[in-house]
Amino acid sequence: MADGFAPAFAFTPEVDAATASVWSKVKTRISPLEWRAHAPLIEAINRLKREKNAVVLAHNYMTPEIFHGVGDYVGDSLGLAREAARSDARVIVQAGVHFMAETSKVLAPDKTVLIPDLRAGCSLASSITGADVRLIKQRYPGVPVVTYVNTTAEVKAETDICCTSANAVQVVEAAAAAWGTDRVILIPDEFLARNVARQTDVKIIAWRGRCEVHERFTAEDILELKAAYPEAQVLAHPECPTEVIAVSDFTGSTAAMSDFVATRRPKQVVLITECSMADNVAGDAPETEFVRPCNLCPHMKRITLQNIYDCLLNDRYEVRVDPAMAERARLAVQRMIDLPPPARPARYDLVKARHHVDVELI
Ligand code: SF4
């Protein structure tokens, strides 16, 4: 079929039957009218995946019809990249943003990695370049560079070791010990760096990158929420400002938030992160009430069922990473993977913080 000429999709009894289990998970978040448009695309994408030996890796911030409807693996960016490496599929479709597709390509170099919309970027990843990191290393010789996974392959290639929001404290301490230094460069998220600095004796040198979704939350937002919903548990992502973390009940990665809801089953919860996160966790926690607010990530929202279908149908857009760069980036990610799992997930809990020291901002 020629590029751009997709068939018309109808909500037939066959489509209804094939997608009934997905509908049961999303029906509290999607109207019946919207579902009649989504279900035929979900059925068509799942058929195309089988025909092309493809899998869809869906980030926690994808909309529920993508997350529950076509995601073969769902989770945070690193979890998805590890699945990319483990999968037997020939084609990986990254339902997420561009740096995530690059990380999948870095960890699965022999597979074809596609992204449905090349414009799906990230304010954090675009805040820093490989050239910036080279300059930082010149300014701080001998100080190890720890880079958050939310970065381009070019930046990871200049890095000593990667970290996620779940293991950043552990990685910073391991890097300081391995390099025999009391300072570590932790880039590019300023707020993640500030939150980590309060949990460790290691001095942190930070960059001024920010996630445009999480930086917009304020402590006042949280205090107003707590006054309005005194029973609600407030869970915040560590890319939020430190003042937000200080007044939240729990702070952790998207995976840690999902785990919190799955294991503690709170009656009411507020997820201080991207809006689709609550929609997706709600599909598996029907007895928990999810209270807004949340913020939308415009980059994540570029990914739709329609462009996932088009991407699979037309084998576009392929994400490539220069092999030599990928090799260096893979080493930084592998060093993190090789660390023993942390004794407990990082919580960034300022009430129990060991320090109130700040970071050195570059
Ligand atoms: S939520 Fe923030 S870190 Fe994630 S893709 Fe959007 S801008 Fe980037």
XYZ file of C-alpha atoms and ligand atoms in Angstrom:
370
model
C 0.000 0.000 0.000
C 1.311 3.474 -0.913
C 2.558 5.715 1.854
C -0.261 7.711 3.447
C -3.162 5.614 2.076
C -4.363 3.788 5.156
C -7.681 1.950 4.943
C -10.786 3.428 6.598
C -11.269 1.868 10.015
C -14.683 0.615 11.127
C -15.881 -0.449 14.559
C -17.133 -3.930 13.605
C -18.295 -6.755 15.929
C -14.928 -8.465 15.212
C -13.019 -5.345 16.315
C -15.261 -5.067 19.385
C -14.482 -8.681 20.380
C -10.730 -8.366 19.702
C -10.391 -5.234 21.863
C -12.858 -6.022 24.686
C -10.101 -6.694 27.258
C -8.506 -3.292 26.502
C -11.855 -1.499 26.813
C -12.332 -2.963 30.302
C -9.085 -1.204 31.378
C -9.687 2.171 29.756
C -13.434 2.677 30.005
C -13.191 4.982 33.022
C -10.778 7.237 31.097
C -12.112 7.177 27.504
C -15.663 7.925 26.330
C -17.585 5.279 24.302
C -17.542 7.633 21.316
C -13.738 8.008 21.421
C -13.404 4.259 21.876
C -15.227 3.573 18.601
C -12.452 5.547 16.844
C -9.583 3.978 18.829
C -10.591 0.284 18.811
C -10.249 -0.366 15.015
C -6.782 1.228 15.032
C -5.741 -0.862 18.046
C -6.862 -4.027 16.259
C -5.066 -2.981 13.042
C -1.810 -2.115 14.845
C -1.798 -5.404 16.739
C -2.310 -7.264 13.449
C 0.509 -5.333 11.748
C 2.864 -6.081 14.654
C 2.340 -9.815 14.152
C 2.848 -9.536 10.375
C 6.063 -7.505 10.754
C 7.516 -9.179 13.852
C 7.383 -5.854 15.680
C 6.792 -4.777 19.270
C 5.631 -1.446 20.670
C 7.473 -0.068 23.707
C 5.056 2.326 25.422
C 6.241 4.822 28.007
C 4.180 5.490 31.140
C 3.240 8.914 29.701
C 1.478 7.517 26.630
C -2.287 7.957 26.460
C -4.291 4.972 27.828
C -5.432 3.685 24.412
C -1.735 3.369 23.424
C -0.460 2.164 26.798
C -3.110 -0.533 27.326
C -4.086 -1.065 23.681
C -0.848 -1.621 21.749
C 2.060 -1.495 24.260
C 3.827 -4.880 24.377
C 6.126 -3.525 27.044
C 5.238 -0.560 29.227
C 7.282 1.326 31.783
C 9.954 3.981 32.240
C 12.594 4.826 29.644
C 15.312 2.530 30.919
C 12.947 -0.382 31.487
C 11.775 -0.024 27.890
C 15.308 0.084 26.495
C 16.181 -3.088 28.405
C 13.103 -4.755 26.904
C 14.275 -3.609 23.472
C 17.538 -5.496 24.019
C 15.789 -8.620 25.352
C 13.048 -8.815 22.720
C 13.212 -11.269 19.789
C 11.299 -8.841 17.567
C 12.892 -7.499 14.380
C 11.292 -4.066 14.671
C 10.916 -1.865 17.769
C 8.352 0.942 17.659
C 9.135 3.478 20.379
C 5.937 5.012 21.706
C 7.812 7.731 23.544
C 10.226 10.555 22.769
C 13.341 10.597 20.598
C 16.012 10.093 23.286
C 14.181 6.924 24.355
C 14.308 5.568 20.802
C 18.025 6.350 20.714
C 18.569 4.483 23.985
C 16.717 1.488 22.547
C 18.947 1.609 19.449
C 22.050 1.868 21.646
C 21.040 -1.245 23.602
C 19.623 -3.117 20.584
C 21.896 -2.079 17.682
C 20.845 -4.942 15.395
C 17.147 -4.093 15.505
C 15.213 -1.576 13.437
C 13.992 1.144 15.814
C 11.124 3.329 14.579
C 9.571 6.430 16.111
C 6.084 7.525 14.977
C 6.888 11.273 15.030
C 10.443 12.588 14.688
C 9.438 15.837 16.393
C 8.826 14.072 19.746
C 11.661 15.762 21.660
C 12.303 16.643 25.307
C 13.216 19.918 27.053
C 15.627 18.087 29.327
C 17.428 16.148 26.584
C 17.725 19.266 24.406
C 19.173 21.366 27.273
C 22.679 19.956 26.757
C 24.920 18.740 23.918
C 27.967 16.516 23.670
C 30.108 19.651 23.147
C 28.755 21.090 26.431
C 29.805 17.925 28.264
C 33.293 18.052 26.755
C 33.667 21.639 28.037
C 32.431 20.629 31.499
C 35.004 17.820 31.609
C 37.760 20.302 30.709
C 36.633 22.568 33.542
C 36.458 19.753 36.130
C 39.222 17.277 35.213
C 39.104 14.010 37.134
C 35.506 14.512 38.291
C 33.210 11.716 37.047
C 30.236 12.625 34.858
C 26.931 10.973 35.780
C 24.209 11.520 33.199
C 20.482 11.008 33.602
C 19.070 8.597 31.002
C 16.872 11.428 29.691
C 19.646 12.566 27.337
C 20.699 12.032 23.720
C 23.089 9.263 22.691
C 25.642 11.997 21.884
C 25.584 13.150 25.526
C 25.621 9.611 26.906
C 28.717 8.935 24.775
C 30.600 11.672 26.697
C 29.484 10.242 30.027
C 31.192 7.996 32.561
C 28.025 6.373 33.860
C 24.258 6.866 33.442
C 21.605 6.966 36.150
C 17.830 6.968 36.433
C 15.697 8.819 38.957
C 15.370 5.520 40.852
C 19.106 4.909 41.336
C 20.710 8.392 41.079
C 21.913 8.506 44.715
C 23.453 5.038 44.440
C 25.167 5.842 41.118
C 26.564 9.169 42.387
C 28.050 7.456 45.449
C 29.429 4.555 43.392
C 31.026 6.976 40.899
C 32.627 9.066 43.670
C 34.066 5.899 45.252
C 35.337 4.480 41.943
C 37.008 7.753 40.904
C 38.304 8.471 44.441
C 36.726 11.935 44.607
C 34.248 13.781 46.818
C 32.594 15.545 43.837
C 30.447 14.278 40.984
C 28.960 16.055 37.959
C 25.266 15.101 37.713
C 23.597 16.402 34.534
C 21.365 17.683 33.009
C 18.386 17.948 35.418
C 18.921 20.718 37.957
C 16.090 19.567 40.228
C 17.063 15.898 40.202
C 20.598 17.033 41.131
C 19.317 19.236 43.962
C 17.141 16.409 45.292
C 20.041 13.941 45.132
C 22.401 16.415 46.868
C 20.176 16.285 49.932
C 20.619 12.529 50.213
C 24.379 12.120 50.001
C 27.705 13.396 51.328
C 29.028 13.655 47.756
C 29.187 17.251 46.458
C 27.117 17.699 43.314
C 27.958 19.870 40.302
C 24.759 20.415 38.294
C 23.517 21.760 34.948
C 20.525 24.067 34.464
C 18.362 21.642 32.470
C 14.731 21.204 33.443
C 11.774 19.080 32.525
C 9.105 21.507 31.320
C 6.381 19.272 32.770
C 7.681 18.879 36.311
C 9.254 22.322 36.835
C 5.784 23.909 36.671
C 4.500 22.344 39.910
C 4.800 24.515 43.017
C 4.701 23.878 46.766
C 1.547 26.044 46.891
C -0.168 23.634 44.439
C 0.594 20.729 46.755
C -0.467 22.502 49.947
C -3.778 23.528 48.337
C -4.345 19.938 47.241
C -3.625 18.607 50.696
C -6.079 21.058 52.212
C -8.772 20.076 49.691
C -8.068 16.304 49.886
C -6.664 15.582 53.372
C -6.892 11.788 52.825
C -4.955 11.806 49.545
C -1.395 10.517 49.250
C 0.710 12.941 47.193
C 3.369 11.240 45.033
C 5.866 13.524 43.254
C 8.488 12.847 40.599
C 12.107 13.812 41.497
C 12.283 16.127 38.459
C 10.012 18.462 40.512
C 11.468 21.430 42.438
C 12.804 20.608 45.933
C 10.032 22.666 47.568
C 7.456 20.364 45.951
C 9.296 17.266 47.155
C 9.451 18.716 50.677
C 5.657 18.849 51.020
C 4.822 15.604 49.183
C 4.246 12.263 50.920
C 6.428 10.172 48.612
C 8.824 10.853 45.776
C 10.021 8.371 43.197
C 10.355 7.498 39.524
C 7.290 6.646 37.447
C 8.008 2.965 38.158
C 8.167 3.673 41.909
C 4.848 5.566 41.742
C 3.163 2.632 39.966
C 4.609 0.287 42.557
C 3.377 2.506 45.410
C -0.211 2.402 44.099
C -0.066 -1.339 43.295
C 1.263 -2.386 46.693
C -0.266 0.156 49.098
C -3.626 0.582 47.338
C -4.323 4.109 48.693
C -7.949 5.261 48.703
C -7.042 8.586 47.109
C -3.823 9.551 45.380
C -2.364 12.517 43.483
C 0.440 11.848 41.004
C 2.533 15.002 40.576
C 3.735 14.207 37.094
C 2.489 13.882 33.498
C -1.299 13.455 33.122
C -1.366 10.087 31.343
C 0.509 8.433 34.196
C -2.594 8.530 36.422
C -4.826 7.361 33.556
C -2.606 4.329 32.988
C -2.070 3.359 36.613
C -5.829 3.710 37.145
C -6.448 0.894 34.645
C -4.922 -1.568 37.119
C -6.136 0.082 40.342
C -9.905 0.541 39.963
C -10.481 1.005 43.706
C -8.107 4.024 43.960
C -9.396 7.529 43.242
C -6.922 9.630 41.232
C -7.115 13.341 41.974
C -5.791 15.881 39.432
C -3.850 18.203 38.795
C -1.178 17.081 36.414
C 0.700 18.625 33.479
C 0.761 17.429 29.871
C 4.031 16.736 28.051
C 3.532 18.141 24.538
C 6.341 15.941 23.177
C 4.859 12.687 24.457
C 1.476 13.739 23.148
C 2.802 13.830 19.575
C 2.535 10.030 19.598
C -0.918 8.807 18.564
C -2.518 5.525 17.496
C -2.722 6.893 13.958
C 0.984 7.689 13.662
C 1.951 4.379 15.302
C -0.109 2.652 12.606
C 1.456 4.771 9.832
C 4.935 4.155 11.205
C 4.467 0.372 11.181
C 2.752 0.325 7.807
C 5.430 2.423 6.091
C 8.498 1.411 8.193
C 9.170 5.001 9.176
C 10.854 6.893 10.854
C 13.963 4.877 11.533
C 16.214 6.079 14.369
C 19.924 5.553 13.741
C 22.887 6.180 16.018
C 26.472 6.330 14.767
C 27.952 2.914 15.756
C 31.079 4.363 17.405
C 28.959 6.811 19.414
C 26.515 4.048 20.308
C 29.373 1.885 21.600
C 30.518 4.637 23.988
C 26.953 5.428 25.085
C 26.312 1.718 25.697
C 29.325 1.536 28.013
C 27.880 4.354 30.173
C 24.486 2.637 30.359
C 26.074 -0.784 30.959
C 28.144 0.520 33.884
C 24.876 1.543 35.550
C 23.172 -1.772 34.773
C 26.148 -3.652 36.242
C 25.799 -1.941 39.638
C 24.045 -4.086 42.251
C 20.372 -3.092 42.683
C 19.873 -0.385 45.355
C 18.876 -1.634 48.812
C 15.787 0.549 48.524
C 14.508 2.861 45.782
C 15.609 6.492 46.158
C 12.923 8.560 47.901
C 14.346 12.097 47.941
C 12.471 12.661 51.173
C 13.543 16.066 52.472
C 12.014 15.437 55.891
C 14.560 12.667 56.364
C 17.220 14.359 54.237
C 20.737 13.977 55.526
C 21.753 17.405 54.241
C 20.359 20.724 53.238
C 23.382 21.545 51.118
C 22.881 22.876 47.635
C 24.540 22.065 44.354
C 27.194 23.990 42.413
C 25.407 25.130 39.256
C 27.495 25.321 36.107
S 7.996 14.702 30.620
Fe 9.758 16.073 30.776
S 11.554 14.687 30.746
Fe 9.762 13.523 29.942
S 9.823 13.824 27.715
Fe 8.456 15.422 28.542
S 9.829 17.195 28.809
Fe 11.156 15.387 28.617
